[in-house]
CSV table of C-alpha atoms in Angstrom, one decimal:
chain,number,residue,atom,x,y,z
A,1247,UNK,CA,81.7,39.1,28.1
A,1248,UNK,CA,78.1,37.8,29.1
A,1249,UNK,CA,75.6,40.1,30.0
A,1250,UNK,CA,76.1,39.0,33.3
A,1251,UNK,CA,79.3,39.7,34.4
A,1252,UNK,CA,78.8,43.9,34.0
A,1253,UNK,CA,82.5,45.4,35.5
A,1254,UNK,CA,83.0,48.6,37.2
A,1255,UNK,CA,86.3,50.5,36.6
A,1256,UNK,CA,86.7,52.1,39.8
A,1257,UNK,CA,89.9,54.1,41.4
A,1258,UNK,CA,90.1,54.3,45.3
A,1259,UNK,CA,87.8,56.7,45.6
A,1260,UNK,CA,85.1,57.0,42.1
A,1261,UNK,CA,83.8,55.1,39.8
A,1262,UNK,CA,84.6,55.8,36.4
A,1263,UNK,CA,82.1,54.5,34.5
A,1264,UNK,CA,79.5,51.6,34.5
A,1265,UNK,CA,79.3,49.3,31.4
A,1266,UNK,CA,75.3,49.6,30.1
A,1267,UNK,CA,72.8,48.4,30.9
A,1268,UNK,CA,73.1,49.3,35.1
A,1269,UNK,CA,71.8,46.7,37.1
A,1270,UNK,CA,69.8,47.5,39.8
A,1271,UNK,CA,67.7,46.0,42.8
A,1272,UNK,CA,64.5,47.5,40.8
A,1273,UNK,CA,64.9,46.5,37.4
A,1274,UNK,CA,67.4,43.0,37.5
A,1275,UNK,CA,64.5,40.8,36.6
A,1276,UNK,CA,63.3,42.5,34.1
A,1277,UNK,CA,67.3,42.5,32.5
A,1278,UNK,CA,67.3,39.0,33.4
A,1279,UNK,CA,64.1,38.4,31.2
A,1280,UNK,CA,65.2,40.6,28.2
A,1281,UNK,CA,68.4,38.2,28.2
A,1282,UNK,CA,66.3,34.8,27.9
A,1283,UNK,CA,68.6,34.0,24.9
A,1284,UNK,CA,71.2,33.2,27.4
A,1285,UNK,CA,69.3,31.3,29.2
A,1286,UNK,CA,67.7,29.4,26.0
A,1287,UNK,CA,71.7,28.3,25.0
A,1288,UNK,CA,72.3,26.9,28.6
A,1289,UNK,CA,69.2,25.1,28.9
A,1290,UNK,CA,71.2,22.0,30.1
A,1291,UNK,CA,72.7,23.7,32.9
A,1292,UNK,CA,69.5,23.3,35.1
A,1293,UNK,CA,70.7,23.8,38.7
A,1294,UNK,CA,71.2,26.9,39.5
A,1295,UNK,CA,72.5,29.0,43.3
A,1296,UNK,CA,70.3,32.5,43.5
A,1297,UNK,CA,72.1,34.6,45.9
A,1298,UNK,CA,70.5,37.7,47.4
A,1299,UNK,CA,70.5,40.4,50.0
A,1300,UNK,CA,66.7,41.5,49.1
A,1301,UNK,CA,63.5,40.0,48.8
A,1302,UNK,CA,63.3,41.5,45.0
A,1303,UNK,CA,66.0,39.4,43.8
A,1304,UNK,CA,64.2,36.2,44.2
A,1305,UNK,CA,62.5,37.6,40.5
A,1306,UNK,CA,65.7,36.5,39.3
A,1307,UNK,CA,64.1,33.1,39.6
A,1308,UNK,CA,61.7,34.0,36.7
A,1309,UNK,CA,64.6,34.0,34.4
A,1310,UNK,CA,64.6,30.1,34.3
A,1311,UNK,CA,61.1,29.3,35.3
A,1312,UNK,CA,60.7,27.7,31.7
A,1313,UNK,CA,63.4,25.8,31.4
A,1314,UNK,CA,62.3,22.3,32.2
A,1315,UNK,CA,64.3,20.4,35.1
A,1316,UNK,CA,65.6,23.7,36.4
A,1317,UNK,CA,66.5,23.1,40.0
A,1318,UNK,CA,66.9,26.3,42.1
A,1319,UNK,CA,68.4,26.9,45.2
A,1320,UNK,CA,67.4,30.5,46.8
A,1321,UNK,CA,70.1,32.0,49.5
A,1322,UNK,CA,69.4,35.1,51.2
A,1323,UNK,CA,71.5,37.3,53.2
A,1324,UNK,CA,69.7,38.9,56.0
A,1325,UNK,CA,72.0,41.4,57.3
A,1326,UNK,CA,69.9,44.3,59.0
A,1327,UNK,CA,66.3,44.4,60.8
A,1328,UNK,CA,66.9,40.5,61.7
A,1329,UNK,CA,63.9,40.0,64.0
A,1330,UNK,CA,61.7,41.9,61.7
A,1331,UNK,CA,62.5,40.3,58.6
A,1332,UNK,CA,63.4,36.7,59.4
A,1333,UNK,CA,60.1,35.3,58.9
A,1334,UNK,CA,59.5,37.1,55.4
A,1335,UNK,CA,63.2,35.9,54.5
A,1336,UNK,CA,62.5,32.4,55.8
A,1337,UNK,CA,59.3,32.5,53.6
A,1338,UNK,CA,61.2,33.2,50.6
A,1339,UNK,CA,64.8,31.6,50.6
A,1340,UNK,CA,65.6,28.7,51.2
A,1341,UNK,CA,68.4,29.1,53.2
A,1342,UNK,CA,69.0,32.4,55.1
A,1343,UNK,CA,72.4,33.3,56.3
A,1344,UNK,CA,72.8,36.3,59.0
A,1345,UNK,CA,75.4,38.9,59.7
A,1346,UNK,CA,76.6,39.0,56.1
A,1347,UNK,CA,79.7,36.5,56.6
A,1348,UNK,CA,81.8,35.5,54.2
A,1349,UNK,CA,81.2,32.7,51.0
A,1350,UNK,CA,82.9,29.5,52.8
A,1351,UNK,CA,78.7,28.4,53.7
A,1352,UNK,CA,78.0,28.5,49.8
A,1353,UNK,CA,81.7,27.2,49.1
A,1354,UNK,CA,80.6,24.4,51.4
A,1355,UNK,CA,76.9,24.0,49.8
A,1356,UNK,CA,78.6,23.4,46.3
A,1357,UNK,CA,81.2,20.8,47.3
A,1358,UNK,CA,78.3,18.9,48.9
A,1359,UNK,CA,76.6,19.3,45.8
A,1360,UNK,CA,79.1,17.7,43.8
């Protein structure tokens, strides 16, 4: 497992128990950053798709600000307050998608990536 990939065992109605440490809106950056050493062995996978529902993930950024080349591609999901908060989304992603829809738009981004 990479740090990255934290799993939840989880029956139709609890969770059972969260593998350590809990990532959370408030303190993902700071995990991310704790973690460079993962970020040090894949230095040569520069590009990189950050995908978030709050202006607080962007940080996650920060995680690969020193790697040189690193190409990052920020994709917010606006899914509440839209009038209010589109121009501070706008101003921080660089792509915004509304109404929280399903992954074909990033399914499409990649393949015209490649």
């Amino acid at each position: 497992k990479q740090w990255y990939q934290r799993r939840v065992a989880i029956t139709a109605v609890d969770a059972i128990r969260f593998t350590s440490p809990l990532i959370t809106t408030g303190n993902k950056a700071k995990v991310c950053q704790s973690h460079q050493e993962y970020f040090n062995k894949h230095h040569d996978r520069s590009n990189i798709i950050l995908l978030g529902d709050n202006i607080e993930d962007c940080q996650m950024s920060a995680c690969v600000d020193g790697i040189p080349g690193s190409n990052v591609i920020k994709i917010g999901f606006l899914n509440d307050k839209v009038e209010e908060r589109m121009s501070l989304y706008l101003s921080t992603f660089d792509i915004v998608i509304l109404n929280d829809p399903d992954f074909g738009d990033i399914v499409d981004l990649v393949k015209a990536i490649n």
